[in-house]
PDB file of C-alpha atoms in Angstrom:
ATOM      1  CA  MET A 914     -41.737 -10.018  14.269  1.00  0.00           C
ATOM      2  CA  ALA A 915     -43.879  -9.530  11.264  1.00  0.00           C
ATOM      3  CA  GLY A 916     -47.146  -7.735  11.339  1.00  0.00           C
ATOM      4  CA  GLU A 917     -46.142  -4.514  12.934  1.00  0.00           C
ATOM      5  CA  LEU A 918     -48.165  -1.508  11.694  1.00  0.00           C
ATOM      6  CA  TRP A 919     -45.061   0.428  10.754  1.00  0.00           C
ATOM      7  CA  ARG A 920     -44.402  -2.034   8.038  1.00  0.00           C
ATOM      8  CA  SER A 921     -47.553  -0.933   6.132  1.00  0.00           C
ATOM      9  CA  TYR A 922     -47.430   1.234   2.955  1.00  0.00           C
ATOM     10  CA  TRP A 923     -49.434   2.064  -0.057  1.00  0.00           C
ATOM     11  CA  GLN A 924     -49.018   2.288  -3.870  1.00  0.00           C
ATOM     12  CA  ILE A 925     -51.268   3.032  -6.762  1.00  0.00           C
ATOM     13  CA  GLY A 926     -51.445   2.671 -10.468  1.00  0.00           C
ATOM     14  CA  LYS A 927     -53.897   4.024 -13.207  1.00  0.00           C
ATOM     15  CA  GLU A 928     -55.941   1.342 -15.022  1.00  0.00           C
ATOM     16  CA  THR A 929     -56.762   1.385 -18.756  1.00  0.00           C
ATOM     17  CA  THR A 930     -59.848  -0.850 -18.185  1.00  0.00           C
ATOM     18  CA  ALA A 931     -61.647  -0.601 -14.785  1.00  0.00           C
ATOM     19  CA  GLY A 932     -61.082  -3.878 -12.963  1.00  0.00           C
ATOM     20  CA  THR A 933     -58.094  -4.954 -15.006  1.00  0.00           C
ATOM     21  CA  ASN A 934     -55.371  -4.680 -12.487  1.00  0.00           C
ATOM     22  CA  VAL A 935     -52.031  -2.935 -13.291  1.00  0.00           C
ATOM     23  CA  PRO A 936     -48.786  -2.548 -11.416  1.00  0.00           C
ATOM     24  CA  ALA A 937     -48.472   0.431  -9.308  1.00  0.00           C
ATOM     25  CA  THR A 938     -46.562   3.478 -10.508  1.00  0.00           C
ATOM     26  CA  ARG A 939     -46.656   5.786  -7.506  1.00  0.00           C
ATOM     27  CA  ILE A 940     -46.066   5.543  -3.717  1.00  0.00           C
ATOM     28  CA  MET A 941     -48.987   7.027  -1.747  1.00  0.00           C
ATOM     29  CA  TYR A 942     -48.822   8.576   1.760  1.00  0.00           C
ATOM     30  CA  TYR A 943     -51.896   7.498   3.687  1.00  0.00           C
ATOM     31  CA  ASP A 944     -52.568   7.537   7.427  1.00  0.00           C
ATOM     32  CA  ILE A 945     -51.149   4.524   9.278  1.00  0.00           C
ATOM     33  CA  ASP A 946     -54.200   3.883  11.483  1.00  0.00           C
ATOM     34  CA  GLY A 947     -57.304   5.141   9.562  1.00  0.00           C
ATOM     35  CA  SER A 948     -56.521   3.753   6.053  1.00  0.00           C
ATOM     36  CA  ARG A 949     -57.407   0.204   5.073  1.00  0.00           C
ATOM     37  CA  LEU A 950     -58.854  -1.976   2.209  1.00  0.00           C
ATOM     38  CA  THR A 951     -61.754  -4.386   2.920  1.00  0.00           C
ATOM     39  CA  ARG A 952     -63.139  -7.428   1.208  1.00  0.00           C
ATOM     40  CA  GLU A 953     -66.484  -8.573   2.622  1.00  0.00           C
ATOM     41  CA  ARG A 954     -69.297 -11.067   1.774  1.00  0.00           C
ATOM     42  CA  GLU A 955     -72.765 -10.970   3.334  1.00  0.00           C
ATOM     43  CA  PRO A 956     -73.230 -14.007   5.593  1.00  0.00           C
ATOM     44  CA  ARG A 957     -76.400 -16.190   4.846  1.00  0.00           C
ATOM     45  CA  VAL A 958     -77.508 -18.268   7.634  1.00  0.00           C
ATOM     46  CA  HIS A 959     -80.031 -20.818   6.485  1.00  0.00           C
ATOM     47  CA  ARG A 960     -82.743 -21.798   8.948  1.00  0.00           C
ATOM     48  CA  PHE A 961     -85.272 -24.544   8.288  1.00  0.00           C
ATOM     49  CA  ALA A 962     -88.542 -25.704   9.766  1.00  0.00           C
ATOM     50  CA  VAL A 963     -87.154 -29.059  11.151  1.00  0.00           C
ATOM     51  CA  GLY A 964     -89.041 -29.317  14.444  1.00  0.00           C
ATOM     52  CA  SER A 965     -85.933 -28.530  16.353  1.00  0.00           C
ATOM     53  CA  ARG A 966     -84.394 -25.459  17.995  1.00  0.00           C
ATOM     54  CA  GLU A 967     -81.141 -26.399  16.202  1.00  0.00           C
ATOM     55  CA  ASN A 968     -82.547 -25.339  12.802  1.00  0.00           C
ATOM     56  CA  VAL A 969     -79.407 -23.841  11.247  1.00  0.00           C
ATOM     57  CA  ARG A 970     -78.673 -26.418   8.688  1.00  0.00           C
ATOM     58  CA  ASN A 971     -76.413 -24.532   6.122  1.00  0.00           C
ATOM     59  CA  PHE A 972     -74.382 -21.372   5.712  1.00  0.00           C
ATOM     60  CA  THR A 973     -73.260 -19.536   2.511  1.00  0.00           C
ATOM     61  CA  LEU A 974     -71.762 -16.184   1.542  1.00  0.00           C
ATOM     62  CA  GLY A 975     -73.020 -13.591  -0.933  1.00  0.00           C
ATOM     63  CA  PRO A 976     -71.081 -11.703  -3.630  1.00  0.00           C
ATOM     64  CA  VAL A 977     -67.775  -9.969  -2.885  1.00  0.00           C
ATOM     65  CA  VAL A 978     -67.907  -6.335  -1.766  1.00  0.00           C
ATOM     66  CA  VAL A 979     -64.526  -4.540  -1.975  1.00  0.00           C
ATOM     67  CA  GLY A 980     -64.077  -1.169  -0.389  1.00  0.00           C
ATOM     68  CA  GLY A 981     -61.861   0.767   1.948  1.00  0.00           C
ATOM     69  CA  THR A 982     -61.013   4.066   3.548  1.00  0.00           C
ATOM     70  CA  LEU A 983     -57.994   6.287   2.601  1.00  0.00           C
ATOM     71  CA  VAL A 984     -56.937   9.034   4.908  1.00  0.00           C
ATOM     72  CA  GLN A 985     -54.302  11.632   4.370  1.00  0.00           C
ATOM     73  CA  PRO A 986     -53.409  15.180   5.379  1.00  0.00           C
ATOM     74  CA  LEU A 987     -54.621  17.734   2.864  1.00  0.00           C
ATOM     75  CA  SER A 988     -51.898  18.480   0.311  1.00  0.00           C
ATOM     76  CA  ALA A 989     -51.993  20.222  -2.996  1.00  0.00           C
ATOM     77  CA  SER A 990     -49.648  17.734  -4.618  1.00  0.00           C
ATOM     78  CA  GLU A 991     -50.852  14.589  -2.883  1.00  0.00           C
ATOM     79  CA  ILE A 992     -54.645  14.894  -3.489  1.00  0.00           C
ATOM     80  CA  ILE A 993     -54.530  14.761  -7.346  1.00  0.00           C
ATOM     81  CA  GLU A 994     -55.109  10.963  -7.624  1.00  0.00           C
ATOM     82  CA  LEU A 995     -58.094  11.103  -5.285  1.00  0.00           C
ATOM     83  CA  LEU A 996     -59.670  13.948  -7.279  1.00  0.00           C
ATOM     84  CA  LEU A 997     -59.209  11.919 -10.464  1.00  0.00           C
ATOM     85  CA  LEU A 998     -60.872   8.914  -8.885  1.00  0.00           C
ATOM     86  CA  GLY A 999     -63.588  10.886  -7.211  1.00  0.00           C
ATOM     87  CA  ILE A1000     -64.464  14.123  -9.052  1.00  0.00           C
ATOM     88  CA  LYS A1001     -63.499  13.902 -12.688  1.00  0.00           C
ATOM     89  CA  GLY A1002     -61.186  11.769 -14.850  1.00  0.00           C
ATOM     90  CA  GLY A1003     -58.868  12.936 -17.615  1.00  0.00           C
ATOM     91  CA  VAL A1004     -58.126  16.252 -16.059  1.00  0.00           C
ATOM     92  CA  THR A1005     -54.747  17.753 -17.015  1.00  0.00           C
ATOM     93  CA  PRO A1006     -53.075  20.923 -15.452  1.00  0.00           C
ATOM     94  CA  THR A1007     -52.626  24.406 -16.906  1.00  0.00           C
ATOM     95  CA  GLY A1008     -49.624  26.672 -16.596  1.00  0.00           C
ATOM     96  CA  ALA A1009     -46.629  27.354 -18.782  1.00  0.00           C
ATOM     97  CA  GLY A1010     -44.164  27.555 -15.777  1.00  0.00           C
ATOM     98  CA  THR A1011     -43.288  25.297 -12.962  1.00  0.00           C
ATOM     99  CA  ALA A1012     -46.607  25.956 -11.156  1.00  0.00           C
ATOM    100  CA  LYS A1013     -49.448  23.835 -12.462  1.00  0.00           C
ATOM    101  CA  LEU A1014     -53.110  24.462 -11.736  1.00  0.00           C
ATOM    102  CA  TRP A1015     -55.469  21.452 -11.730  1.00  0.00           C
ATOM    103  CA  THR A1016     -59.118  22.325 -11.910  1.00  0.00           C
ATOM    104  CA  PHE A1017     -61.826  19.715 -11.084  1.00  0.00           C
ATOM    105  CA  VAL A1018     -65.553  20.081 -11.608  1.00  0.00           C
ATOM    106  CA  PRO A1019     -67.759  16.910 -11.487  1.00  0.00           C
ATOM    107  CA  GLY A1020     -67.685  14.950 -14.728  1.00  0.00           C
ATOM    108  CA  THR A1021     -69.466  11.983 -16.259  1.00  0.00           C
ATOM    109  CA  SER A1022     -66.535   9.633 -15.988  1.00  0.00           C
ATOM    110  CA  LEU A1023     -63.922   8.831 -13.244  1.00  0.00           C
ATOM    111  CA  GLU A1024     -60.558   7.223 -13.663  1.00  0.00           C
ATOM    112  CA  SER A1025     -60.039   3.874 -11.892  1.00  0.00           C
ATOM    113  CA  ALA A1026     -56.948   2.458 -10.180  1.00  0.00           C
ATOM    114  CA  THR A1027     -55.345  -0.499  -8.742  1.00  0.00           C
ATOM    115  CA  ILE A1028     -54.344   0.052  -5.119  1.00  0.00           C
ATOM    116  CA  GLU A1029     -51.709  -1.934  -3.503  1.00  0.00           C
ATOM    117  CA  TRP A1030     -51.421  -2.176   0.338  1.00  0.00           C
ATOM    118  CA  THR A1031     -49.103  -3.920   2.631  1.00  0.00           C
ATOM    119  CA  ASP A1032     -50.939  -4.036   5.959  1.00  0.00           C
ATOM    120  CA  GLY A1033     -47.849  -4.898   7.976  1.00  0.00           C
ATOM    121  CA  ALA A1034     -48.340  -8.711   7.765  1.00  0.00           C
ATOM    122  CA  ASN A1035     -49.509  -9.298   4.095  1.00  0.00           C
ATOM    123  CA  ALA A1036     -49.819  -7.478   0.738  1.00  0.00           C
ATOM    124  CA  TRP A1037     -53.029  -6.861  -1.035  1.00  0.00           C
ATOM    125  CA  GLU A1038     -54.321  -5.271  -4.169  1.00  0.00           C
ATOM    126  CA  ALA A1039     -57.765  -3.935  -5.083  1.00  0.00           C
ATOM    127  CA  GLY A1040     -58.617  -3.374  -8.679  1.00  0.00           C
ATOM    128  CA  GLY A1041     -61.262  -1.237 -10.264  1.00  0.00           C
ATOM    129  CA  CYS A1042     -61.044   1.311  -7.465  1.00  0.00           C
ATOM    130  CA  TYR A1043     -63.101   4.620  -7.532  1.00  0.00           C
ATOM    131  CA  VAL A1044     -63.709   7.174  -4.764  1.00  0.00           C
ATOM    132  CA  ASN A1045     -67.322   7.107  -3.706  1.00  0.00           C
ATOM    133  CA  LYS A1046     -67.130   9.813  -1.084  1.00  0.00           C
ATOM    134  CA  LEU A1047     -64.534  12.560  -0.497  1.00  0.00           C
ATOM    135  CA  ARG A1048     -64.659  14.330   2.941  1.00  0.00           C
ATOM    136  CA  PHE A1049     -62.479  17.408   3.838  1.00  0.00           C
ATOM    137  CA  THR A1050     -62.300  18.215   7.484  1.00  0.00           C
ATOM    138  CA  GLY A1051     -60.274  20.698   9.547  1.00  0.00           C
ATOM    139  CA  ASN A1052     -59.973  23.013  12.549  1.00  0.00           C
ATOM    140  CA  VAL A1053     -57.692  25.937  12.899  1.00  0.00           C
ATOM    141  CA  ARG A1054     -55.844  24.117  15.659  1.00  0.00           C
ATOM    142  CA  GLU A1055     -55.334  20.837  13.717  1.00  0.00           C
ATOM    143  CA  THR A1056     -54.138  19.378  10.478  1.00  0.00           C
ATOM    144  CA  SER A1057     -56.570  19.603   7.480  1.00  0.00           C
ATOM    145  CA  MET A1058     -57.556  16.143   6.488  1.00  0.00           C
ATOM    146  CA  VAL A1059     -59.045  14.325   3.548  1.00  0.00           C
ATOM    147  CA  GLU A1060     -60.859  10.966   3.772  1.00  0.00           C
ATOM    148  CA  ALA A1061     -61.824   8.954   0.697  1.00  0.00           C
ATOM    149  CA  GLU A1062     -64.309   6.029   0.632  1.00  0.00           C
ATOM    150  CA  ILE A1063     -63.227   3.503  -1.863  1.00  0.00           C
ATOM    151  CA  PHE A1064     -65.397   1.357  -4.201  1.00  0.00           C
ATOM    152  CA  GLY A1065     -63.407  -1.607  -5.608  1.00  0.00           C
ATOM    153  CA  MET A1066     -64.188  -4.387  -8.132  1.00  0.00           C
ATOM    154  CA  ASN A1067     -61.802  -7.062  -6.947  1.00  0.00           C
ATOM    155  CA  MET A1068     -59.278  -7.719  -4.176  1.00  0.00           C
ATOM    156  CA  SER A1069     -56.704 -10.342  -3.640  1.00  0.00           C
ATOM    157  CA  SER A1070     -53.235 -11.097  -2.179  1.00  0.00           C
ATOM    158  CA  THR A1071     -50.327  -9.747  -4.160  1.00  0.00           C
ATOM    159  CA  THR A1072     -46.675  -8.948  -4.335  1.00  0.00           C
ATOM    160  CA  MET A1073     -45.908  -5.162  -4.086  1.00  0.00           C
ATOM    161  CA  THR A1074     -44.530  -3.468  -7.114  1.00  0.00           C
ATOM    162  CA  GLY A1075     -40.850  -2.666  -6.417  1.00  0.00           C
ATOM    163  CA  SER A1076     -38.432   0.222  -7.059  1.00  0.00           C
ATOM    164  CA  LEU A1077     -40.967   3.133  -6.783  1.00  0.00           C
ATOM    165  CA  VAL A1078     -39.567   6.510  -5.889  1.00  0.00           C
ATOM    166  CA  ALA A1079     -40.203   7.979  -2.492  1.00  0.00           C
ATOM    167  CA  ARG A1080     -40.719  11.722  -1.793  1.00  0.00           C
ATOM    168  CA  THR A1081     -41.524  14.184   0.951  1.00  0.00           C
ATOM    169  CA  PRO A1082     -45.269  14.692   0.978  1.00  0.00           C
ATOM    170  CA  SER A1083     -46.472  18.249   1.674  1.00  0.00           C
ATOM    171  CA  VAL A1084     -49.013  18.984   4.457  1.00  0.00           C
ATOM    172  CA  ILE A1085     -51.455  21.765   5.011  1.00  0.00           C
ATOM    173  CA  GLU A1086     -52.234  22.834   8.528  1.00  0.00           C
ATOM    174  CA  GLY A1087     -55.705  24.080   9.634  1.00  0.00           C
ATOM    175  CA  TRP A1088     -54.480  27.602  10.281  1.00  0.00           C
ATOM    176  CA  GLU A1089     -53.469  27.796   6.664  1.00  0.00           C
ATOM    177  CA  THR A1090     -57.180  28.397   5.699  1.00  0.00           C
ATOM    178  CA  LYS A1091     -59.118  31.442   4.467  1.00  0.00           C
ATOM    179  CA  MET A1092     -62.794  31.694   3.854  1.00  0.00           C
ATOM    180  CA  TYR A1093     -64.515  33.873   1.222  1.00  0.00           C
ATOM    181  CA  ILE A1094     -68.271  34.445   0.698  1.00  0.00           C
ATOM    182  CA  ASP A1095     -69.690  36.072  -2.366  1.00  0.00           C
ATOM    183  CA  SER A1096     -72.877  36.444  -4.094  1.00  0.00           C
ATOM    184  CA  PHE A1097     -74.270  33.533  -6.075  1.00  0.00           C
ATOM    185  CA  GLY A1098     -73.123  33.674  -9.641  1.00  0.00           C
ATOM    186  CA  GLY A1099     -70.264  36.079  -8.656  1.00  0.00           C
ATOM    187  CA  THR A1100     -66.505  35.489  -8.660  1.00  0.00           C
ATOM    188  CA  ALA A1101     -65.425  32.976  -5.955  1.00  0.00           C
ATOM    189  CA  GLY A1102     -62.637  34.304  -3.743  1.00  0.00           C
ATOM    190  CA  SER A1103     -63.510  38.037  -4.094  1.00  0.00           C
ATOM    191  CA  THR A1104     -64.639  38.829  -0.529  1.00  0.00           C
ATOM    192  CA  GLN A1105     -62.577  37.383   2.425  1.00  0.00           C
ATOM    193  CA  VAL A1106     -64.387  36.894   5.634  1.00  0.00           C
ATOM    194  CA  THR A1107     -62.011  37.072   8.694  1.00  0.00           C
ATOM    195  CA  GLY A1108     -62.325  36.401  12.452  1.00  0.00           C
ATOM    196  CA  THR A1109     -65.166  33.990  11.889  1.00  0.00           C
ATOM    197  CA  LEU A1110     -64.442  30.438  10.626  1.00  0.00           C
ATOM    198  CA  ILE A1111     -63.340  27.942  13.296  1.00  0.00           C
ATOM    199  CA  ASN A1112     -63.741  24.480  11.728  1.00  0.00           C
ATOM    200  CA  TRP A1113     -65.254  22.962   8.558  1.00  0.00           C
ATOM    201  CA  GLU A1114     -66.441  19.859   6.885  1.00  0.00           C
ATOM    202  CA  VAL A1115     -67.127  19.394   3.157  1.00  0.00           C
ATOM    203  CA  GLU A1116     -68.431  16.067   1.802  1.00  0.00           C
ATOM    204  CA  ILE A1117     -68.784  15.105  -1.922  1.00  0.00           C
ATOM    205  CA  ASP A1118     -70.787  12.017  -2.531  1.00  0.00           C
ATOM    206  CA  ASN A1119     -70.907  10.296  -5.929  1.00  0.00           C
ATOM    207  CA  GLN A1120     -73.465   7.827  -4.725  1.00  0.00           C
ATOM    208  CA  LEU A1121     -71.921   5.000  -6.703  1.00  0.00           C
ATOM    209  CA  GLY A1122     -73.776   1.723  -7.058  1.00  0.00           C
ATOM    210  CA  ARG A1123     -72.499  -1.873  -7.240  1.00  0.00           C
ATOM    211  CA  LYS A1124     -73.825  -3.809 -10.078  1.00  0.00           C
ATOM    212  CA  TYR A1125     -73.778  -7.663 -10.100  1.00  0.00           C
ATOM    213  CA  PHE A1126     -74.720  -9.880 -12.974  1.00  0.00           C
ATOM    214  CA  ALA A1127     -75.774 -13.632 -13.137  1.00  0.00           C
ATOM    215  CA  ALA A1128     -72.717 -15.177 -14.560  1.00  0.00           C
ATOM    216  CA  ASN A1129     -71.847 -17.729 -11.889  1.00  0.00           C
ATOM    217  CA  THR A1130     -69.393 -15.392 -10.303  1.00  0.00           C
ATOM    218  CA  GLN A1131     -69.070 -13.737  -6.964  1.00  0.00           C
ATOM    219  CA  SER A1132     -67.366 -10.705  -8.491  1.00  0.00           C
ATOM    220  CA  LEU A1133     -68.675  -7.184  -8.989  1.00  0.00           C
ATOM    221  CA  GLY A1134     -69.751  -6.545 -12.575  1.00  0.00           C
ATOM    222  CA  ALA A1135     -69.730  -2.849 -12.863  1.00  0.00           C
ATOM    223  CA  VAL A1136     -69.880   0.476 -10.886  1.00  0.00           C
ATOM    224  CA  ALA A1137     -72.777   2.729 -11.605  1.00  0.00           C
ATOM    225  CA  MET A1138     -72.475   6.475 -11.425  1.00  0.00           C
ATOM    226  CA  GLY A1139     -75.088   8.233  -9.221  1.00  0.00           C
ATOM    227  CA  GLU A1140     -76.132  11.817  -8.849  1.00  0.00           C
ATOM    228  CA  ILE A1141     -73.491  13.938  -7.096  1.00  0.00           C
ATOM    229  CA  ALA A1142     -74.418  15.402  -3.626  1.00  0.00           C
ATOM    230  CA  VAL A1143     -72.395  18.175  -1.929  1.00  0.00           C
ATOM    231  CA  MET A1144     -72.761  19.435   1.522  1.00  0.00           C
ATOM    232  CA  ALA A1145     -70.660  21.684   3.785  1.00  0.00           C
ATOM    233  CA  LYS A1146     -70.825  22.379   7.637  1.00  0.00           C
ATOM    234  CA  LEU A1147     -69.004  25.551   8.725  1.00  0.00           C
ATOM    235  CA  THR A1148     -68.639  26.667  12.341  1.00  0.00           C
ATOM    236  CA  PHE A1149     -68.629  30.399  12.824  1.00  0.00           C
ATOM    237  CA  GLU A1150     -67.819  32.532  15.835  1.00  0.00           C
ATOM    238  CA  ALA A1151     -71.285  33.902  16.804  1.00  0.00           C
ATOM    239  CA  SER A1152     -70.034  37.354  17.534  1.00  0.00           C
ATOM    240  CA  ALA A1153     -68.547  37.849  14.068  1.00  0.00           C
ATOM    241  CA  SER A1154     -70.569  40.179  11.852  1.00  0.00           C
ATOM    242  CA  ALA A1155     -70.618  37.526   9.045  1.00  0.00           C
ATOM    243  CA  ALA A1156     -72.675  35.331  11.431  1.00  0.00           C
ATOM    244  CA  ASP A1157     -75.385  37.877  11.442  1.00  0.00           C
ATOM    245  CA  THR A1158     -75.139  38.488   7.746  1.00  0.00           C
ATOM    246  CA  GLU A1159     -75.388  34.818   6.912  1.00  0.00           C
ATOM    247  CA  PHE A1160     -78.252  34.166   9.368  1.00  0.00           C
ATOM    248  CA  SER A1161     -80.289  36.798   7.367  1.00  0.00           C
ATOM    249  CA  ASN A1162     -79.230  35.103   4.137  1.00  0.00           C
ATOM    250  CA  TRP A1163     -80.386  31.787   5.537  1.00  0.00           C
ATOM    251  CA  ASP A1164     -83.707  33.188   6.638  1.00  0.00           C
ATOM    252  CA  ALA A1165     -84.180  34.772   3.289  1.00  0.00           C
ATOM    253  CA  THR A1166     -83.087  31.769   1.322  1.00  0.00           C
ATOM    254  CA  THR A1167     -80.465  33.902  -0.451  1.00  0.00           C
ATOM    255  CA  LYS A1168     -78.003  31.872  -2.398  1.00  0.00           C
ATOM    256  CA  ARG A1169     -74.265  32.251  -1.668  1.00  0.00           C
ATOM    257  CA  LEU A1170     -70.895  31.368  -3.199  1.00  0.00           C
ATOM    258  CA  THR A1171     -68.437  30.073  -0.648  1.00  0.00           C
ATOM    259  CA  ARG A1172     -64.743  29.464  -1.176  1.00  0.00           C
ATOM    260  CA  LEU A1173     -62.311  27.766   1.260  1.00  0.00           C
ATOM    261  CA  THR A1174     -58.665  28.358   0.432  1.00  0.00           C
ATOM    262  CA  PHE A1175     -56.072  25.924   1.932  1.00  0.00           C
ATOM    263  CA  GLY A1176     -52.311  26.446   2.050  1.00  0.00           C
ATOM    264  CA  ASP A1177     -50.809  29.260  -0.100  1.00  0.00           C
ATOM    265  CA  ASN A1178     -47.595  29.309   1.808  1.00  0.00           C
ATOM    266  CA  THR A1179     -45.300  26.717   0.207  1.00  0.00           C
ATOM    267  CA  VAL A1180     -43.491  28.409  -2.616  1.00  0.00           C
ATOM    268  CA  ILE A1181     -43.371  26.533  -5.987  1.00  0.00           C
ATOM    269  CA  ASP A1182     -41.468  29.168  -8.005  1.00  0.00           C
ATOM    270  CA  GLY A1183     -41.283  32.869  -7.653  1.00  0.00           C
ATOM    271  CA  SER A1184     -44.584  34.138  -6.267  1.00  0.00           C
ATOM    272  CA  ASP A1185     -46.424  30.905  -7.185  1.00  0.00           C
ATOM    273  CA  LYS A1186     -47.464  28.833  -4.179  1.00  0.00           C
ATOM    274  CA  GLU A1187     -49.157  25.585  -3.450  1.00  0.00           C
ATOM    275  CA  PHE A1188     -52.880  25.761  -2.566  1.00  0.00           C
ATOM    276  CA  VAL A1189     -56.135  23.925  -2.703  1.00  0.00           C
ATOM    277  CA  THR A1190     -59.626  25.729  -3.104  1.00  0.00           C
ATOM    278  CA  ILE A1191     -63.016  24.378  -2.672  1.00  0.00           C
ATOM    279  CA  ASP A1192     -65.842  26.546  -4.227  1.00  0.00           C
ATOM    280  CA  ILE A1193     -69.395  25.747  -3.339  1.00  0.00           C
ATOM    281  CA  PRO A1194     -72.345  27.719  -4.705  1.00  0.00           C
ATOM    282  CA  GLY A1195     -75.469  27.037  -2.712  1.00  0.00           C
ATOM    283  CA  ALA A1196     -77.784  27.982   0.101  1.00  0.00           C
ATOM    284  CA  TRP A1197     -77.671  27.645   3.836  1.00  0.00           C
ATOM    285  CA  ASP A1198     -80.150  24.894   4.707  1.00  0.00           C
ATOM    286  CA  ALA A1199     -79.586  24.846   8.480  1.00  0.00           C
ATOM    287  CA  PHE A1200     -78.399  27.278  11.090  1.00  0.00           C
ATOM    288  CA  ASP A1201     -77.558  25.753  14.599  1.00  0.00           C
ATOM    289  CA  LEU A1202     -77.261  28.416  17.322  1.00  0.00           C
ATOM    290  CA  GLY A1203     -76.293  25.980  20.088  1.00  0.00           C
ATOM    291  CA  GLY A1204     -72.529  25.553  19.765  1.00  0.00           C
ATOM    292  CA  ASN A1205     -69.628  26.773  21.774  1.00  0.00           C
ATOM    293  CA  ASP A1206     -65.775  26.897  21.514  1.00  0.00           C
ATOM    294  CA  GLU A1207     -63.395  27.957  24.172  1.00  0.00           C
ATOM    295  CA  GLY A1208     -66.194  29.490  26.244  1.00  0.00           C
ATOM    296  CA  THR A1209     -67.668  31.540  23.456  1.00  0.00           C
ATOM    297  CA  ARG A1210     -70.833  30.981  21.474  1.00  0.00           C
ATOM    298  CA  THR A1211     -70.587  29.470  18.023  1.00  0.00           C
ATOM    299  CA  TYR A1212     -73.007  28.699  15.190  1.00  0.00           C
ATOM    300  CA  GLU A1213     -72.928  25.907  12.740  1.00  0.00           C
ATOM    301  CA  LEU A1214     -74.093  26.621   9.208  1.00  0.00           C
ATOM    302  CA  SER A1215     -74.986  23.856   6.763  1.00  0.00           C
ATOM    303  CA  MET A1216     -74.854  24.397   3.067  1.00  0.00           C
ATOM    304  CA  GLN A1217     -76.633  22.600   0.251  1.00  0.00           C
ATOM    305  CA  SER A1218     -74.851  23.017  -3.031  1.00  0.00           C
ATOM    306  CA  ILE A1219     -76.759  24.328  -6.028  1.00  0.00           C
ATOM    307  CA  TYR A1220     -75.498  24.350  -9.648  1.00  0.00           C
ATOM    308  CA  ASP A1221     -74.383  27.828 -10.623  1.00  0.00           C
ATOM    309  CA  SER A1222     -75.053  28.232 -14.246  1.00  0.00           C
ATOM    310  CA  THR A1223     -72.850  31.406 -14.522  1.00  0.00           C
ATOM    311  CA  ASN A1224     -69.793  29.680 -13.178  1.00  0.00           C
ATOM    312  CA  ALA A1225     -70.852  26.356 -14.592  1.00  0.00           C
ATOM    313  CA  TYR A1226     -70.310  24.248 -11.566  1.00  0.00           C
ATOM    314  CA  GLY A1227     -71.965  22.977  -8.373  1.00  0.00           C
ATOM    315  CA  VAL A1228     -68.668  22.337  -6.757  1.00  0.00           C
ATOM    316  CA  GLN A1229     -65.133  23.104  -7.963  1.00  0.00           C
ATOM    317  CA  ILE A1230     -61.811  22.021  -6.488  1.00  0.00           C
ATOM    318  CA  ARG A1231     -58.527  23.511  -7.700  1.00  0.00           C
ATOM    319  CA  ALA A1232     -55.012  22.389  -6.646  1.00  0.00           C
ATOM    320  CA  GLN A1233     -51.887  24.290  -7.588  1.00  0.00           C
ATOM    321  CA  ASN A1234     -48.624  22.445  -7.337  1.00  0.00           C
ATOM    322  CA  ALA A1235     -45.487  21.471  -9.373  1.00  0.00           C
ATOM    323  CA  ARG A1236     -46.942  18.386 -10.880  1.00  0.00           C
ATOM    324  CA  SER A1237     -47.270  18.284 -14.721  1.00  0.00           C
ATOM    325  CA  THR A1238     -48.732  14.741 -14.647  1.00  0.00           C
ATOM    326  CA  ALA A1239     -50.583  12.275 -12.319  1.00  0.00           C
ATOM    327  CA  TRP A1240     -49.935   8.636 -11.372  1.00  0.00           C
TER     328      TRP A1240
END
């Protein structure tokens, strides 16, 4: 029968003008259960003073709100489009050989996309799509994951673009993770901290806003860029020496530079390998002593990002892969 979830799939295309839909150019590999597009309108129940308990005399709907959630395993090659939609647009990779390094720091503009989705029963497309929030989560026992909150400008039924090329998506497991902690303003990735990190969460929030204009239309008029907010939560083994060190740094409000490196095992060419790094300069703003894992004490450290004028970023994400172009 029609409607089985296994029939669902995703495709994407880069827009020239935000909200002007384009055919998809690339198949995307998103989670079958957690990923979806949404088209909502706020219900307006109109009650009147009519001398009756049955005082609901009309019902209308507000403007269209298009959104969604995209979930995928962390991958150095599959994450590029989400970073262009959610960190900075117009980024191109560097590297003369097969290995290409993509470097993203927050910019003043994002690229927009048309996203096509067959939900198993019907096909939909959302245009003018940006990433409002990017959330990286993982545990040493599980697969590292990425979740993107989508802001869209329009959504309607569609016919999926045909004849796009399938591929084998790469996946980064949680054990393929390393942590580095260095002095604020130093070189990220200089000092590896071992025997400490258990799980992690990093959230980057663009704080986008939906703008509507009086033009006798239900549609979104524009997407407004907000201030970027970056936070991280890291769970440490309490008995690790790094836990005591960072407790002292928290207590003294000493700024730090943290790098999480994911992957670095899949060979691209020669000694070059696929990886993703997330660099966050900042300060520990909370230190929770009450956790536990497998019968041992753990601490949860929360970091507030701070712009590092020496390194010229408040957050930096790099992805090395074999892709010379996006989309």
